Every structure is written in structure tokens, then in C-alpha cells.
Amino acid sequence: MSTKMRAVVLHADWDPKPEFKLGPKDIEGRQTYLGSKVWRNPRVTIEERDVPQAGPGEVVIEVKACGICGSDVHMAQPDEQGYILYPGLTGFPAVLGHEFSGVIVDAGPGAFDKRTNKPFKGGEAVCAEEMLWCGACQPCADGWPNHCERLDELGFNVDGAMAKYIKVPARVVWSLEPLREHYSDEEVFLLGSLVEPTSVAYNAVIERSGWGILGGIRPGDNVVICGGGPIGIAACAILKRQGAAKVILSEPEPSRAELGRKMGADYTINPLQEDFTERVLEITHGYGAALYLEATGLPTIVYPQIEKTIWEQKTLNARVMVVARADAKMPVTGEVLQVRRAQIIGAQGHSGHGTFPRVIESMAAGMNMLPMITKQITLDEVPENLVTLRTDRKECKITVRLDKE
Amino acid sequence: MSTKMRAVVLHADWDPKPEFKLGPKDIEGRQTYLGSKVWRNPRVTIEERDVPQAGPGEVVIEVKACGICGSDVHMAQPDEQGYILYPGLTGFPAVLGHEFSGVIVDAGPGAFDKRTNKPFKGGEAVCAEEMLWCGACQPCADGWPNHCERLDELGFNVDGAMAKYIKVPARVVWSLEPLREHYSDEEVFLLGSLVEPTSVAYNAVIERSGWGILGGIRPGDNVVICGGGPIGIAACAILKRQGAAKVILSEPEPSRAELGRKMGADYTINPLQEDFTERVLEITHGYGAALYLEATGLPTIVYPQIEKTIWEQKTLNARVMVVARADAKMPVTGEVLQVRRAQIIGAQGHSGHGTFPRVIESMAAGMNMLPMITKQITLDEVPENLVTLRTDRKECKITVRLDKE
Amino acid sequence: MSTKMRAVVLHADWDPKPEFKLGPKDIEGRQTYLGSKVWRNPRVTIEERDVPQAGPGEVVIEVKACGICGSDVHMAQPDEQGYILYPGLTGFPAVLGHEFSGVIVDAGPGAFDKRTNKPFKGGEAVCAEEMLWCGACQPCADGWPNHCERLDELGFNVDGAMAKYIKVPARVVWSLEPLREHYSDEEVFLLGSLVEPTSVAYNAVIERSGWGILGGIRPGDNVVICGGGPIGIAACAILKRQGAAKVILSEPEPSRAELGRKMGADYTINPLQEDFTERVLEITHGYGAALYLEATGLPTIVYPQIEKTIWEQKTLNARVMVVARADAKMPVTGEVLQVRRAQIIGAQGHSGHGTFPRVIESMAAGMNMLPMITKQITLDEVPENLVTLRTDRKECKITVRLDKE
Amino acid sequence: MSTKMRAVVLHADWDPKPEFKLGPKDIEGRQTYLGSKVWRNPRVTIEERDVPQAGPGEVVIEVKACGICGSDVHMAQPDEQGYILYPGLTGFPAVLGHEFSGVIVDAGPGAFDKRTNKPFKGGEAVCAEEMLWCGACQPCADGWPNHCERLDELGFNVDGAMAKYIKVPARVVWSLEPLREHYSDEEVFLLGSLVEPTSVAYNAVIERSGWGILGGIRPGDNVVICGGGPIGIAACAILKRQGAAKVILSEPEPSRAELGRKMGADYTINPLQEDFTERVLEITHGYGAALYLEATGLPTIVYPQIEKTIWEQKTLNARVMVVARADAKMPVTGEVLQVRRAQIIGAQGHSGHGTFPRVIESMAAGMNMLPMITKQITLDEVPENLVTLRTDRKECKITVRLDKE
């Protein structure tokens, strides 16, 4: 194993806006919780880095595949004043990439495989959570790792996976071995790189709509997914798999709608050309849906349409799950929630609650997410693709093949 | 038993506004779902009525006590154009009154006592739900009687309890006999008249915040009640009883705040004079609350305060329960629901889910709601008190003593 | 419409065993809760009956298809002393049959279609619950109609569906119209006759393992079904549909195992030839299952096998759902429930909780239960088939085609 | 701070029974999961030990109070062949003691206070979980730390709290500062030593009977606690606090029954002198209970009584929570679980799920558990009291006052 490797690194300048104040987890010149208020002039480079070493409780993974996420694009994208678009936790320079799979090549003392409860042997196919929850703060101790108070994030403020190797704590690593029974080696690692985004969708539509070991819908319920990006598409697949009678995807972009149909949507609506409420009620014979997923990031447009549908539909107990991040104000009519016995819930993260292993087992059992990968590229092609994705709405997931390096 | 009785009757004129159209359950000249769009010139009279007879599955109850509800006031209150303020299901003329208790005096064939699963003997102390859910529509069959599609309402479109006798279907009648072990006869019936409003609060803070047999909070959680009207006050008592560490009532009117403290609030906030968020965080040492009840009817003012507190508090999983009816738009930031793992839920009604019997058992076990009754009156005093209550904010519950007639 | 019709009627003699005492719902010479203690010398005849008339809230259905249930067999089967085997509520003579579908031909005043909330027009394809829950006792009012204290049962103590026409209360009728989009007329009615047994399975594996609107499993969980009778087979289909990673059916009879595989089981175990625990752990790579359904009626044999598996498996939170009726004592080790965070739950009935409509929507969306019908017969063939089924273990569901009369 | 301290140390001889085999977490001569199969001739001594030092993520606590638990007694108690009675995880020699409170005197790098999310300052009043869940195995990552696959236990296989100082990972430490508002310094630490056993009861009756943020009962439900040991007594207090209408304690020992009444039981039953079922039904007017806690360790005697009561009671949905450890077989009738919609659940541990902080907040809000401490002793008196407790059934909790050394 060589001691050097090539990596996609994001650099930017620490240049806080006047109103910015260092917060409790911010580190002058190095890390902040409010990226878009601080970092300027992002540059993505391919450079040589030291291969990481596994410390206590850690493993080193040889990366096989790594997807590009919208947040990768936004970290590398300057606004008119040169500040990055991504608003959250960031610490640069950092190797990008957090939707990845690979094989274990090294394990530090105390690192073990959750699947076997034994030390890693080396060679195991794995993926990992992006969220490095601390395991010791009150939210972690109480069972809510997606809300860790001491979070680190792979590919954001900690070196990520767009490199030959990555080092992560073993506690966030999950075995992909169940996939081997049903998929080729290549498919195992491509699927493995989709576990993280699929888990974000699973956390929203299953965990957050339930409690503990329950969640999601009852077979025979209808669902509506607003937004055919990767999370919305994954939600179509998950909910069709959980027994939804009718999965309806609302998405104006034809190629995304088409992909949604391939992945589980029974019907698609073009909300720019059709009346959302009318169509949902027509398709469902007036019953409407039990679950609405807001995955567009445009809640001020989408929520009123959802609310109108809930008001007119026969189905009670509708849940509106908000998974796309947006700080806009949705206009919510309490009376609709009352009369229709409805609720609105926010969903964030992918960690904990048995989500990763269940997504992997679902894939192993036939939930084939591979059509989500619409383009495969090399490490060297990452910078240009990060630029392309600023405007492209046709690709679902672009995936870097590190096994091809 | 005499065949005539005195009753408080509300008359109004059927004079639909131009935009009004008869709906599927509306009956020309007799009944509508949209009261304030149809009924004009309300008049409350005391008049002589026939004593009702029990048909199949029905009972006749000799009324002992009946509370005045805000909706009674609004049904009898004209706006500037003479239309009644109450916007919902109404059919006039109707005897008013739906928060009542009394004793069984007659039972039709097939009417039986749910407590004993035997026919009534006569003389049982009882109260009744106000909502006459049909038991046969899909919401009823599915277990959601508060959302019955064929609802009748006592004292709204069916003759109510401000009379010597009232006739109701036995299926909505609940025994007050458990109260007899612990209270005097007079207290049994006064408490009995409080079961309905207490059940509205219980449905909101227990049933709607849970599922099936679970609900409400875990002992040690904090709660915040916004609004010290009867529902808010009852919620203080219920949640203190369910083990809330700190019950905080936000209410500007000093007499209501005082009553709240008597009924279970550990702290009160005057939101007109204090900073709501600051105070909640101060009282809870930064933890905030697990449950917020919006019981003011002013969600556009209250929700932003609640949202700000949830954003800043350490406690995750906060639920905002909206029980006060208002069709205003709350400005809801999805990101707050996401980051704080929070949700917003609407609550309506008091029927089903074992709510009435649990409220009665809680009262029997010491949840003494009697301080909520701040004034007792006779039948003849109802009309003037309906007027007083248009502006009065000091009284909590004014109760008609029919046993004093 | 003729006023006479042919019907399969069960007669037996009221001849109570010495220890039998009339209970509160028993009626001397007519009805008892303890069938096998009272009824002797069962005789099944085809005879002419009056066509029923719809009273208030009732409908008359022209029956199209009606399945034979194990309880039909046991009602008609004498033990060595001539007493019937069926131990429960029975009132003879009664027309048999409770798993049926048909079309509305008459509706009494106040009878309406739950799907449209409007009166029936006639001609609607429908099925009905077997349990005539009263809607007025405490369990019904609290939302637990499967535990109605005043239950009547179609085909047990009230005339059933093995006849040209049947009369039922509209509140237990469910529309089969959603099936018409996807199935032929003949299929609609055959599927319709399977809604009741499928709902028994759905109630067990979805409703009873959850609360309110949640239930069942999370996609990616494994499940084990013990027993390949109609309920076990239906459970395979439902749980596969809800996203089970691996559905394992334990069933010794090869033809039933085969049918299970066709209906959703990924693996079958022959518990007479293989080690149950070993096989479950092998198939699941040591993880075991999240849900075990006891559908054999032999809990003293099956439970210890399940318990051993739960003790050895990695998956926590296993639920053992007991749906087959048996009064034998299962030997339960509390420590296993503790260490493995497990629980045991009893399931009964099919009513309420939105079960019937969700089963119908699931069928409409592709959950094709038709392979469960392994034989179709005429009314005249019922008596001989009731005898055959005493010993036959090959047929899954024998269905009477009344549309062929 | 001196470098030496006195401690209560348990020694025993590693002398495995013939059938014993080293398991995966066992360490020859040092540690086993099956204590009673390995350890012989237990000796409790007071000896001098080095004061522990805080490593990374650890704190050192100066112990103020430490309760004696039944497992302490059983570890020190030989059977007829000299083997210890305690069957579980043990590694000797070990300092005993795991129900403790104290103040922070040292903190290693990375150790922080969950309450403030900041480093400890020193002097904070705290208590700690006994279970050192690893935070990295699958159960821990999935949110079930009570079922950690790599558990260590304070006072069992890791040095405990019957000493001047103890070292623990910061992640299991919980602040007692909320108690300071309402209790004296002495009370804070005595209450603090009761948090662990109270949390075992809370985990059983609240967490295990619910999901996530729900649990326990609804106000107005009745509960029955079988067994008046510390867990049963704590359960009386918790459930009374959660709004139980009637808390019934079944306990033959008069002094324990008396303590139960003081702590929240409304009624007590002597199951040796009274008919359990009859009394429960009498007290509850036939309704019975929603929750039964098996806290006696004699499930073969107690379960049939509970089952009979559930069979005869009117209340549906009863949950039987098994918290006392016993490997005996309970004879469970599935039909009772079916007809009464009941379930049986096993409960283990006290970690996770927000249990410790909620117990502390409940104590701060008035759940005063101090009467549970029926005797206070010094370190030197521990050995003799461990012997006394082998037979004594009068004391509830004997507490070592280390602040008196």
C-alpha cells in the first residue's frame, strides 16, 4: 500500500462576513457551522495526500465508488460575492465526498465489525455514514444521533471519500456483505455508494413518520412525493416497497419523472402543467394520500398545494414530511391539521434507528437503486462535473469510480 | 314526570349570504355546516318544550348541570351585519347546551350502560359526548369518530342540555358512578359537566400526541400551555397529572393565570409583558418543553414564539399541538422542525379512544376540576350571561344548575 | 327478484353438556357462546329460504362468491359424542358462510356507502366483515371493535352468505369498486371473497404489531410465518408487500409450502425435517426475524422453537404474534423477552382500524390473492366439501361460486 | 487529593464447573458472562486501592452515596458448593457498588458534561449509569444500549463505587444539578444514588411499554405492581406520577406494602392471604388494569394470577411487563392475549431513551424517592450488611454514606 494518494480537495478562504461571530464549535481560520457566511473563493483541486492511518477504533477503507451530492456542488459554488452557497458545517481544506463504498484495508485497535461483533479481517465490503455522531452528548445518549451536539461530517469538516483511501470511526461503518449474494462485485460497490442518500430518504419516510421499530405506512395507503431529486426518487422506491397502493411523484422535469416511474412511482404529475390537488384526488378517487414528502426545497410553493389536497381528500391522518432544507416560511392552516387529523414533521439525517442496515437488507432483497446512477466518472472529472451540476437537472446521481483509478 | 319543560332555545333567521351554496349535509331553512354564512339575528329565549321520549337505543337524562361554552356565546352573538359569529354546524331553533351531566330517567329498547354492558336501571349519574358520531361512516368504522362524516352535535343542530331533560343515543353516554366514591352528589354533577371540555383537552394533549393506548408525555418532560381558557386550564391539570416536570402557562389575564396555577401550572408567563422564549428557557434551564399547546386562537402571534423557543431549546422531539380553532396561516419554518426533530399536530374533538372514561377515572382519582367553575347560575340567567361572556375574560366556566330549578 | 332462494343451512340439536350454564348472551335453545358444549348432531342441508329484506341501515347483497373457512368445517363436524368441534358463538339453524362478495341489490333507509358517503345506487360490488360489532359498547366506542361486547357473527349466529342473498348492516360493508380498474368481473368477486381472511392476517401482522396508523415491519426486516393455512399464506403476501427482506414460511405440507412461495415467501422450512432455529439463523445469516407469526394452532410445539431462535438471533425487538386460536399453555421464558427486547402479542378479528379498505386497496395495487383459491364449487357441493376438509390439508381455499347458480 | 483510598472489594476463586466453556467475552481467570458457573468462595474485604486517574473521555467522581443492590448480595453469597449465586457478567477482584452519586473531581481530555455540552468544571453533582454500553456495536448504533454486545458493568467486571473515588466514561454520567433547586445537599446525593434503580423501573414501565418519546399509561388507567422490592416500589411512584387512577401493589411483606403506600400505591394486596384476581377486580370495579409489572422473580406463581385477571377484566390492551429476572417458564395462554388484546413484554436495563435525565427531572419536580432508603451505613459496615440482606426482607434500600468517611 503506497503512502500517497490522489484526492479531490476543496480549498476556500476564511473571510467572514461582518455579521459573523465565532460560535462554540467554530475554530478561527479552520471550521464553522455557517459556511456561506465565512468561506470565499472555493477552489476544487486534485492533489496528492498522505494515505490515512487507522487510530484506535478507526478503520481505513479503500474507496471503490463515491457519489456527488448537491452539497458538494454548493460547497464548491460561489455566490455573486464569492461566498460559497452551502450554509452549514464546513472546515477547509477538506477532501470532498461522503456517499461512498469500499473495502476495509486497515483497522486500529478496538475497531470491530458491527455485523459480526468481531475485529475486521480486511477485505470486507462496506459503506459508512457521513455523520460522525459523537456517541457521548445528550442527543446521542438519548438515541437521536442525527441531532448530535458534537457532530463532525465526512467530506465537510473532516476528509471525505473522493480519494483512494478514507479513514473513519468503525462505529459508522456498515457491512455491504449482504449484497454479495445478489449482485456482482461492481454492483455491490455502486449500490453501496447509494446507501447514504437512500438512508436520508428512509429516515424521512420510515423512521420520522414512526417510532422505534414502526414507521412509514400501512400497505394499501397512498403516498405523494414532491420532488424527483435523489431523495425523492429513493423515497418512491422505499414506499412502493413498503406496500403503498399508489406512489405519486410530482416533478416537472420529464427525465426525473421517468426515473421515478422506473424506481417505484405509479403515477407522475407535472405540477407546472397540471393542477396538483385535482390530479392527486383524481388518481386516488378522492382519497388522497397518507404521506406527503416535501423534497423540493420550495415549501412556500409546495405546501399550499399539499394543504389544499389534504383539506379535500377523504383520508385522515395525513403526515407531511419535510426533508428538503429551506428556511422559508410555509403558510400553515392549523384548522386543516385539525379537521383532517394531519401533522407536519421535519426529517434530518440518516444515522441511527437501524436505518443503514435496513436499507442494505432492502437492497439485498431486490430494492435495486442502480438506475439512480445516471453517469459514472473518474476522479479527474470531478471538478468539471461539480460545475455542470450547478445547472443540470437531468442527472440523478453522478458517481466517481475510484476502482477505475 | 311532567310532559313539558323549560328550555333555553336559540332562534335565528335563515338568510344565507350571497356566496353561500347548500352543501351535501345542509338542509334548506333548517341546517348548515357554515353557520356564520347563513344565520342572522340570533335570539335566545326561555320557552316551554315537550319532554323528549327515548327511542330505540336512546336514553332520556334529567339534566343536573350544564356549562356554557364559548361556542354557545358565538352562536348567540351577531356580527355587524347580524350574522352569528359561530362558523360551524348549526340547525335552529335548537335547545343550547352540551357540557352537561344528569341522571338516567328513561331508556329505549336496546339502550344499555357501557360500564355494565347491561340495560340502564334508571338513576345512574351520567354525562355525554357532544358529538353524535354516526358509527357507520368510514372514519367511524376506522376508529376516528372525531372526524365522523355524518356528525350531529348536541346543542348545535340537535336539541341540547339547557333544559330539564335531554334525549341522547346511549352510545355517547358515560357513567359518572366512579365519581361517587370520592365526591358529594353535588360535586359529582358539577364535575360531570366538566368532562366534555376536559376531554377536548385530553384528546389534544394525550390522544393526539400519541397512538392508541399511548400518548402525552413521559414523566420528567416539560410542557408549555399557551392560553388559559377552559381548554388550556384543563390541559395544565392533565399534564401535571401525567408527570410533567414543569407545567408553564402563558396567559396575560391575571385571574386566568392564577386559576392555572391552582389547577397544575408550576409557572405562568405573561406574554404581553415578558419575552416568551426567554422565560421558557430560563425556567427550564435551557431545555425548553416537549409539548406546546396552542390554545389561544391567535396562532400567527403564538406560533412564531413557540418556534423560536423550539429552535433555541435543548429538548428535541417537541410537539406543537394546535387545539384552538383558527383559519389564520402560521408561518412555519421547516428547518426548525428538521433540526429540532419537531412536529405540528392538529387536534379536534373529544370522542373515542377511551377519552371520556379516562377523564372520569382521573377525576375520581383526584383530578379535581371544580375550581374551573367560577360562577353558577340558573336557567333564567343564561341569556344575560351569554351576553356578558362576549367580553368577559375573567370567568373560566359558568355553569347552569338545573337541579336548582 | 324472486322471494325464495336456496341456502346452505346448518342444523344441530340444543343438548347442553351437564357442566354448561347459560351465559349473559346465551339464549335457551337458540344461541350460545360455547358451541362445543351445547350443540349436537350437526346436519348441513340445502334448503329453500325467504329472500331477506333490508331494514333501516341494512343492505341486501346478491352473493357472488363465498369461501369455506375452517370454522365452517368445525361447526359441521361432530366429535365422538356428537358435539360440534367449534367452541364459540353459534346460533342454529343458521345459513353458513362469511367470506363473501356480491353486489348491492337493496338498501334500507339510512344505509349508505362508506366509500362515497352517499346512499347505495344498487349494483356496487362489495364485501363485508363477518363481525357485526355493535358500535355502542365500550370496546366499540373506544375503538376496539374486534372486542365488541355485543358481537353477532355472520354465518355463526346470524344467517350467512352461502345463499343467493344475504342481509347485513351497511356499516360492515366495504366497496370492491377499487378492484374493477385492475381485475375482471369474475376476479373482482373471487378476490372479494378473500378480503375477510386476508384481513384477519393483516390485523395480526400490521394492526396488532403497531398502533393506529403505523404497524407491521420496517422495510429490510425479516419475518417468519409458522403455518401455511390461509392466514399464514395471506401473511406471507402482506409482509412481502410491506418490504420484508426475507419472508420465511415454516410448513410441513409441500403443497402449502409451494403456495406460500407463490404468494410471497422467499424461503420455506419443513419443521418436521429441518431444525427450525438452525434454518432461520442460516437463512438470515444469524440475524433472525423481527416478526414471528404463530398460525399453526400448535403453540406448545411452535413457541419453544420461536423462543430458541429469538434467544440466538442478533435482531432485537422481535414480536411474536399469536393469531391461531388455542387454549394450550405456551412455556414462555421471561428472560428471553428481556435479553432480546422481545414481546408476545395476541391478535383477533379483522374489523376496524382501516383494515378492510387497506386490504382492498392492496389487492387493487397488485396484491393478487387469487392463487389462494385452489378449488371452486357450487352450492350443492358444499356439504360434501365440508366433510372432505375435515382431513384434507392440500386445499388452501375452497370457494363457492354463487354467480354460477 | 490523596493517591490511596479505601474500597469494598470482592474476591473469588476462578474455578469453573466442568460444563463451563470460555465464551467470546470471557477472559481466562479474570472475567465471565456466567458468574455462578465459575466463581467460588467469594470474600468481601475493605482494602486500600489506588485512586483512579481520568483517561481520555473519562471522569473521576468523589463518591457521596452508594446503595446496595440485590446483585451485590448475590455476588457475595455462596451456594452449597461455594459458587456465587449471581449468574451474570463478573470479573474479580472488583470494587463493588453501582447505585451511586458524587461530585466530579477530575476529567480527562474530551470528557464533557452532557447537560451543558461543555467540559466539566469540577464540583458538579452527578450520578452514572451502571451499564458501560460501548456506543459502537450494532445495538448501540441502532439505539438499544441496554442490549450492548460489548457491555462492561460498574461494580461487576469494572471497579465500582464503594470507594472514595470511581472512574467512569463521561458518556454515562448525568448531572444532578436540577435537584439542587429543591433539595438539600445531603438529599441531592441520597436521591442521586437512587436514580439507577429508579431508572430500571422507569425503563420497564415507561420506555418498554412505549416507543421513543411515548410510553407508560394514559392518565386514568389502573396499574398493578407485583412485588414490593426497590424496583416495584419505584414503579409505584413513577406510575402514580404518570396519572394512574389506581396503583395496586401486591406484596406479602407488611413493611414493604407500607412503604409502597407511602411511595404511591393506592391499594395493597397480600397475595398470600387474599385472592389476587378477586381483589384487583373488586378495587377496580371489574375494569382491572392496563399495566401489570412482574417484579417478584416468581413468574410461575404470579403470571397465572395476572392472566386470570386479564381474562376476567373489562380493560383491553393490558400489557404485562416482566422486569424481574428469572429463567422459569411462565404458562401463557395465547387465547387470553387474543381475546383481551393483551401482550407480554420483557424489560432490561436503564440506559438510553432519555431515562436517566427524566428520572432526575421527575425527582426535581417532587418525586421524592428518599423513603426508599431505609438504612444508612458506613463503608466498614458493608460486609456485614451484605450478609444480613441474604435473608432480610424488611429493608428496601441500604445506602453507604461515603461522605461520612
mmCIF file of N, CA and C in Angstrom, chain D residues 7 27 34 74 117 233 285 335 367 403:
data_model
loop_
_atom_site.group_PDB
_atom_site.id
_atom_site.type_symbol
_atom_site.label_atom_id
_atom_site.label_comp_id
_atom_site.label_asym_id
_atom_site.label_seq_id
_atom_site.Cartn_x
_atom_site.Cartn_y
_atom_site.Cartn_z
ATOM 1 N N ALA D 7 -11.667 0.811 49.874
ATOM 2 C CA ALA D 7 -12.697 0.327 48.950
ATOM 3 C C ALA D 7 -13.222 -1.034 49.415
ATOM 4 N N ILE D 27 -12.652 -14.025 29.841
ATOM 5 C CA ILE D 27 -11.184 -13.940 29.876
ATOM 6 C C ILE D 27 -10.709 -14.886 30.970
ATOM 7 N N LEU D 34 -20.951 -15.797 32.928
ATOM 8 C CA LEU D 34 -21.748 -16.781 33.671
ATOM 9 C C LEU D 34 -21.184 -16.966 35.066
ATOM 10 N N HIS D 74 -25.920 -11.108 45.950
ATOM 11 C CA HIS D 74 -25.774 -12.421 45.304
ATOM 12 C C HIS D 74 -24.359 -12.681 44.802
ATOM 13 N N ASN D 117 -23.051 20.591 27.478
ATOM 14 C CA ASN D 117 -22.246 20.366 26.267
ATOM 15 C C ASN D 117 -20.910 21.107 26.373
ATOM 16 N N ILE D 233 -41.351 -0.806 44.092
ATOM 17 C CA ILE D 233 -41.677 0.425 44.829
ATOM 18 C C ILE D 233 -41.463 1.651 43.940
ATOM 19 N N HIS D 285 -63.544 -2.173 40.243
ATOM 20 C CA HIS D 285 -64.923 -2.325 39.788
ATOM 21 C C HIS D 285 -65.008 -3.125 38.488
ATOM 22 N N GLU D 335 -54.714 -17.557 23.856
ATOM 23 C CA GLU D 335 -56.100 -17.128 23.688
ATOM 24 C C GLU D 335 -56.441 -15.923 24.580
ATOM 25 N N MET D 367 -40.868 14.089 42.800
ATOM 26 C CA MET D 367 -40.947 12.642 43.012
ATOM 27 C C MET D 367 -39.844 12.255 44.011
ATOM 28 N N ASP D 403 -19.708 10.061 52.076
ATOM 29 C CA ASP D 403 -19.369 11.425 52.504
ATOM 30 C C ASP D 403 -19.153 11.474 54.010
#
